[in-house]
Amino acid sequence: MSVNKVILIGNVGQDPEVRHLDKDVTVANFPLATSESYTSKSGEKVTTTEWHNLVVWRGLAKVVEQYVKKGDKLYIEGRIRTRSWDDKDGNKRYTTEIYVDNLEMLTPKGQSSGGQAASAPKNQPAPSVSEPDFSPSEEDDLPF
């Protein structure tokens, strides 16, 4: 058995490039940045950023085309794929991509990517959210 599973949370590096292929097939490509920060031995804060090339197909690509913009924070689940080709000079070239299976937008609704205000419906009350009831139930017969 083997597993090829990637989970990323990061920021979109540029607006997605979307192409429409034959038979209503859509593909979107865009980079996602993930960053890690730590304090070095000398006490300075060090941030390293890793860039991931994402490939999104079909219906999910249409969602990306409509809603994903540069700067958005995304949760991604997918698979690593490496492909190769020969460039015009005959050199073998490789690229590693993340084929996205699941995507969730983490940028709050109404907050725009790139720092600009997004258009949100006005004069609509915010949905009310009640706290869940975590009190023990009389019917709880779990053995632990």
PDB file of C-alpha atoms in Angstrom:
ATOM      1  CA  MET A   1       0.000   0.000   0.000  1.00  0.00           C
ATOM      2  CA  SER A   2       1.162   3.553  -0.636  1.00  0.00           C
ATOM      3  CA  VAL A   3      -0.184   7.035  -0.001  1.00  0.00           C
ATOM      4  CA  ASN A   4       0.207  10.177  -2.085  1.00  0.00           C
ATOM      5  CA  LYS A   5      -1.589  12.866  -0.058  1.00  0.00           C
ATOM      6  CA  VAL A   6      -0.753  16.545   0.319  1.00  0.00           C
ATOM      7  CA  ILE A   7      -2.408  19.011   2.679  1.00  0.00           C
ATOM      8  CA  LEU A   8      -1.463  22.681   2.354  1.00  0.00           C
ATOM      9  CA  ILE A   9      -2.672  25.925   3.872  1.00  0.00           C
ATOM     10  CA  GLY A  10      -1.243  28.950   2.133  1.00  0.00           C
ATOM     11  CA  ASN A  11      -1.746  32.100   0.109  1.00  0.00           C
ATOM     12  CA  VAL A  12      -2.402  32.330  -3.625  1.00  0.00           C
ATOM     13  CA  GLY A  13       0.627  33.904  -5.325  1.00  0.00           C
ATOM     14  CA  GLN A  14      -1.115  35.186  -8.474  1.00  0.00           C
ATOM     15  CA  ASP A  15      -4.542  35.127 -10.056  1.00  0.00           C
ATOM     16  CA  PRO A  16      -5.241  31.653 -11.470  1.00  0.00           C
ATOM     17  CA  GLU A  17      -4.565  31.001 -15.155  1.00  0.00           C
ATOM     18  CA  VAL A  18      -7.680  29.239 -16.437  1.00  0.00           C
ATOM     19  CA  ARG A  19      -8.005  27.391 -19.748  1.00  0.00           C
ATOM     20  CA  HIS A  20     -11.104  25.877 -21.297  1.00  0.00           C
ATOM     21  CA  LEU A  21     -10.363  22.697 -23.219  1.00  0.00           C
ATOM     22  CA  ASP A  22     -12.500  20.450 -25.424  1.00  0.00           C
ATOM     23  CA  LYS A  23     -15.734  18.922 -24.137  1.00  0.00           C
ATOM     24  CA  ASP A  24     -16.249  21.594 -21.434  1.00  0.00           C
ATOM     25  CA  VAL A  25     -13.097  20.608 -19.518  1.00  0.00           C
ATOM     26  CA  THR A  26     -11.588  23.451 -17.488  1.00  0.00           C
ATOM     27  CA  VAL A  27      -8.116  23.532 -15.926  1.00  0.00           C
ATOM     28  CA  ALA A  28      -6.694  26.177 -13.584  1.00  0.00           C
ATOM     29  CA  ASN A  29      -3.042  26.669 -12.638  1.00  0.00           C
ATOM     30  CA  PHE A  30      -1.687  28.940  -9.925  1.00  0.00           C
ATOM     31  CA  PRO A  31       1.078  29.093  -7.322  1.00  0.00           C
ATOM     32  CA  LEU A  32       0.425  28.733  -3.584  1.00  0.00           C
ATOM     33  CA  ALA A  33       2.898  29.978  -0.981  1.00  0.00           C
ATOM     34  CA  THR A  34       3.367  28.296   2.380  1.00  0.00           C
ATOM     35  CA  SER A  35       5.572  29.988   4.963  1.00  0.00           C
ATOM     36  CA  GLU A  36       7.348  28.811   8.071  1.00  0.00           C
ATOM     37  CA  SER A  37       8.781  31.150  10.699  1.00  0.00           C
ATOM     38  CA  TYR A  38      11.233  30.444  13.465  1.00  0.00           C
ATOM     39  CA  THR A  39      13.704  32.289  15.653  1.00  0.00           C
ATOM     40  CA  SER A  40      17.362  31.654  14.839  1.00  0.00           C
ATOM     41  CA  LYS A  41      20.042  31.065  17.469  1.00  0.00           C
ATOM     42  CA  SER A  42      21.014  34.727  17.144  1.00  0.00           C
ATOM     43  CA  GLY A  43      17.440  35.739  18.057  1.00  0.00           C
ATOM     44  CA  GLU A  44      16.291  37.027  14.690  1.00  0.00           C
ATOM     45  CA  LYS A  45      13.001  35.926  13.156  1.00  0.00           C
ATOM     46  CA  VAL A  46      13.519  33.897   9.991  1.00  0.00           C
ATOM     47  CA  THR A  47      10.720  33.162   7.520  1.00  0.00           C
ATOM     48  CA  THR A  48      11.083  30.666   4.700  1.00  0.00           C
ATOM     49  CA  THR A  49       8.532  30.431   1.915  1.00  0.00           C
ATOM     50  CA  GLU A  50       7.908  27.391  -0.255  1.00  0.00           C
ATOM     51  CA  TRP A  51       6.056  27.780  -3.562  1.00  0.00           C
ATOM     52  CA  HIS A  52       3.758  25.008  -4.818  1.00  0.00           C
ATOM     53  CA  ASN A  53       2.377  24.777  -8.367  1.00  0.00           C
ATOM     54  CA  LEU A  54      -1.301  23.823  -8.182  1.00  0.00           C
ATOM     55  CA  VAL A  55      -3.359  22.200 -10.946  1.00  0.00           C
ATOM     56  CA  VAL A  56      -7.143  22.128 -10.599  1.00  0.00           C
ATOM     57  CA  TRP A  57      -9.449  20.328 -13.053  1.00  0.00           C
ATOM     58  CA  ARG A  58     -13.088  20.424 -14.190  1.00  0.00           C
ATOM     59  CA  GLY A  59     -15.777  21.668 -11.785  1.00  0.00           C
ATOM     60  CA  LEU A  60     -13.330  22.684  -9.089  1.00  0.00           C
ATOM     61  CA  ALA A  61     -11.406  24.687 -11.704  1.00  0.00           C
ATOM     62  CA  LYS A  62     -14.613  26.584 -12.499  1.00  0.00           C
ATOM     63  CA  VAL A  63     -14.953  27.432  -8.796  1.00  0.00           C
ATOM     64  CA  VAL A  64     -11.338  28.626  -8.792  1.00  0.00           C
ATOM     65  CA  GLU A  65     -11.985  30.749 -11.888  1.00  0.00           C
ATOM     66  CA  GLN A  66     -14.928  32.465 -10.237  1.00  0.00           C
ATOM     67  CA  TYR A  67     -13.742  32.927  -6.652  1.00  0.00           C
ATOM     68  CA  VAL A  68      -9.968  32.523  -6.159  1.00  0.00           C
ATOM     69  CA  LYS A  69      -7.776  35.606  -6.433  1.00  0.00           C
ATOM     70  CA  LYS A  70      -4.191  36.548  -5.597  1.00  0.00           C
ATOM     71  CA  GLY A  71      -3.686  36.802  -1.835  1.00  0.00           C
ATOM     72  CA  ASP A  72      -6.548  34.467  -0.854  1.00  0.00           C
ATOM     73  CA  LYS A  73      -5.814  31.937   1.872  1.00  0.00           C
ATOM     74  CA  LEU A  74      -6.708  28.378   0.858  1.00  0.00           C
ATOM     75  CA  TYR A  75      -6.822  24.919   2.390  1.00  0.00           C
ATOM     76  CA  ILE A  76      -5.768  22.362  -0.226  1.00  0.00           C
ATOM     77  CA  GLU A  77      -5.866  18.569  -0.344  1.00  0.00           C
ATOM     78  CA  GLY A  78      -4.297  16.850  -3.303  1.00  0.00           C
ATOM     79  CA  ARG A  79      -1.628  14.604  -4.799  1.00  0.00           C
ATOM     80  CA  ILE A  80       1.953  15.215  -5.903  1.00  0.00           C
ATOM     81  CA  ARG A  81       2.624  14.670  -9.610  1.00  0.00           C
ATOM     82  CA  THR A  82       5.941  15.076 -11.388  1.00  0.00           C
ATOM     83  CA  ARG A  83       6.036  15.358 -15.148  1.00  0.00           C
ATOM     84  CA  SER A  84       8.848  15.777 -17.642  1.00  0.00           C
ATOM     85  CA  TRP A  85       9.336  17.105 -21.171  1.00  0.00           C
ATOM     86  CA  ASP A  86      12.147  17.970 -23.547  1.00  0.00           C
ATOM     87  CA  ASP A  87      12.762  21.682 -23.996  1.00  0.00           C
ATOM     88  CA  LYS A  88      13.621  23.306 -27.346  1.00  0.00           C
ATOM     89  CA  ASP A  89      17.332  22.578 -26.778  1.00  0.00           C
ATOM     90  CA  GLY A  90      16.657  18.885 -26.167  1.00  0.00           C
ATOM     91  CA  ASN A  91      17.223  19.067 -22.394  1.00  0.00           C
ATOM     92  CA  LYS A  92      15.005  16.962 -20.141  1.00  0.00           C
ATOM     93  CA  ARG A  93      12.968  19.274 -17.876  1.00  0.00           C
ATOM     94  CA  TYR A  94      10.924  18.329 -14.810  1.00  0.00           C
ATOM     95  CA  THR A  95       8.232  20.013 -12.773  1.00  0.00           C
ATOM     96  CA  THR A  96       6.414  18.925  -9.643  1.00  0.00           C
ATOM     97  CA  GLU A  97       2.780  19.947  -9.241  1.00  0.00           C
ATOM     98  CA  ILE A  98      -0.014  19.449  -6.751  1.00  0.00           C
ATOM     99  CA  TYR A  99      -3.158  18.048  -8.386  1.00  0.00           C
ATOM    100  CA  VAL A 100      -5.950  19.441  -6.209  1.00  0.00           C
ATOM    101  CA  ASP A 101      -8.729  17.103  -5.059  1.00  0.00           C
ATOM    102  CA  ASN A 102     -10.329  19.384  -2.459  1.00  0.00           C
ATOM    103  CA  LEU A 103     -10.138  23.122  -1.851  1.00  0.00           C
ATOM    104  CA  GLU A 104     -11.587  25.344   0.858  1.00  0.00           C
ATOM    105  CA  MET A 105     -11.467  29.117   0.922  1.00  0.00           C
ATOM    106  CA  LEU A 106     -10.136  30.416   4.234  1.00  0.00           C
ATOM    107  CA  THR A 107     -10.235  34.125   3.404  1.00  0.00           C
ATOM    108  CA  PRO A 108     -13.215  35.563   5.310  1.00  0.00           C
ATOM    109  CA  LYS A 109     -16.238  36.321   3.140  1.00  0.00           C
ATOM    110  CA  GLY A 110     -16.392  39.967   2.178  1.00  0.00           C
ATOM    111  CA  GLN A 111     -12.659  40.403   2.664  1.00  0.00           C
ATOM    112  CA  SER A 112     -10.913  40.881  -0.612  1.00  0.00           C
ATOM    113  CA  SER A 113      -7.673  39.527  -1.840  1.00  0.00           C
ATOM    114  CA  GLY A 114      -5.062  42.158  -2.446  1.00  0.00           C
ATOM    115  CA  GLY A 115      -6.444  44.401   0.303  1.00  0.00           C
ATOM    116  CA  GLN A 116      -9.354  45.867  -1.666  1.00  0.00           C
ATOM    117  CA  ALA A 117     -12.887  45.731  -0.366  1.00  0.00           C
ATOM    118  CA  ALA A 118     -15.008  43.046  -1.947  1.00  0.00           C
ATOM    119  CA  SER A 119     -18.561  43.806  -2.892  1.00  0.00           C
ATOM    120  CA  ALA A 120     -20.850  42.191  -0.366  1.00  0.00           C
ATOM    121  CA  PRO A 121     -24.620  42.462  -0.128  1.00  0.00           C
ATOM    122  CA  LYS A 122     -25.639  45.360   2.096  1.00  0.00           C
ATOM    123  CA  ASN A 123     -28.534  45.681   4.506  1.00  0.00           C
ATOM    124  CA  GLN A 124     -28.528  41.973   5.235  1.00  0.00           C
ATOM    125  CA  PRO A 125     -28.321  40.904   8.863  1.00  0.00           C
ATOM    126  CA  ALA A 126     -25.452  38.636   9.799  1.00  0.00           C
ATOM    127  CA  PRO A 127     -26.562  35.056  10.301  1.00  0.00           C
ATOM    128  CA  SER A 128     -27.036  34.224  13.942  1.00  0.00           C
ATOM    129  CA  VAL A 129     -24.841  31.496  15.342  1.00  0.00           C
ATOM    130  CA  SER A 130     -25.726  29.840  18.612  1.00  0.00           C
ATOM    131  CA  GLU A 131     -23.276  28.037  20.829  1.00  0.00           C
ATOM    132  CA  PRO A 132     -23.527  24.234  20.646  1.00  0.00           C
ATOM    133  CA  ASP A 133     -24.826  22.400  23.701  1.00  0.00           C
ATOM    134  CA  PHE A 134     -22.010  20.286  25.123  1.00  0.00           C
ATOM    135  CA  SER A 135     -23.803  19.325  28.308  1.00  0.00           C
ATOM    136  CA  PRO A 136     -23.856  15.568  29.015  1.00  0.00           C
ATOM    137  CA  SER A 137     -26.884  13.769  27.683  1.00  0.00           C
ATOM    138  CA  GLU A 138     -29.011  11.385  29.728  1.00  0.00           C
ATOM    139  CA  GLU A 139     -28.882   8.953  26.782  1.00  0.00           C
ATOM    140  CA  ASP A 140     -25.073   8.846  26.689  1.00  0.00           C
ATOM    141  CA  ASP A 141     -24.216   5.186  27.194  1.00  0.00           C
ATOM    142  CA  LEU A 142     -20.650   5.250  25.897  1.00  0.00           C
ATOM    143  CA  PRO A 143     -18.337   2.917  27.874  1.00  0.00           C
ATOM    144  CA  PHE A 144     -15.712   5.587  28.445  1.00  0.00           C
TER     145      PHE A 144
END
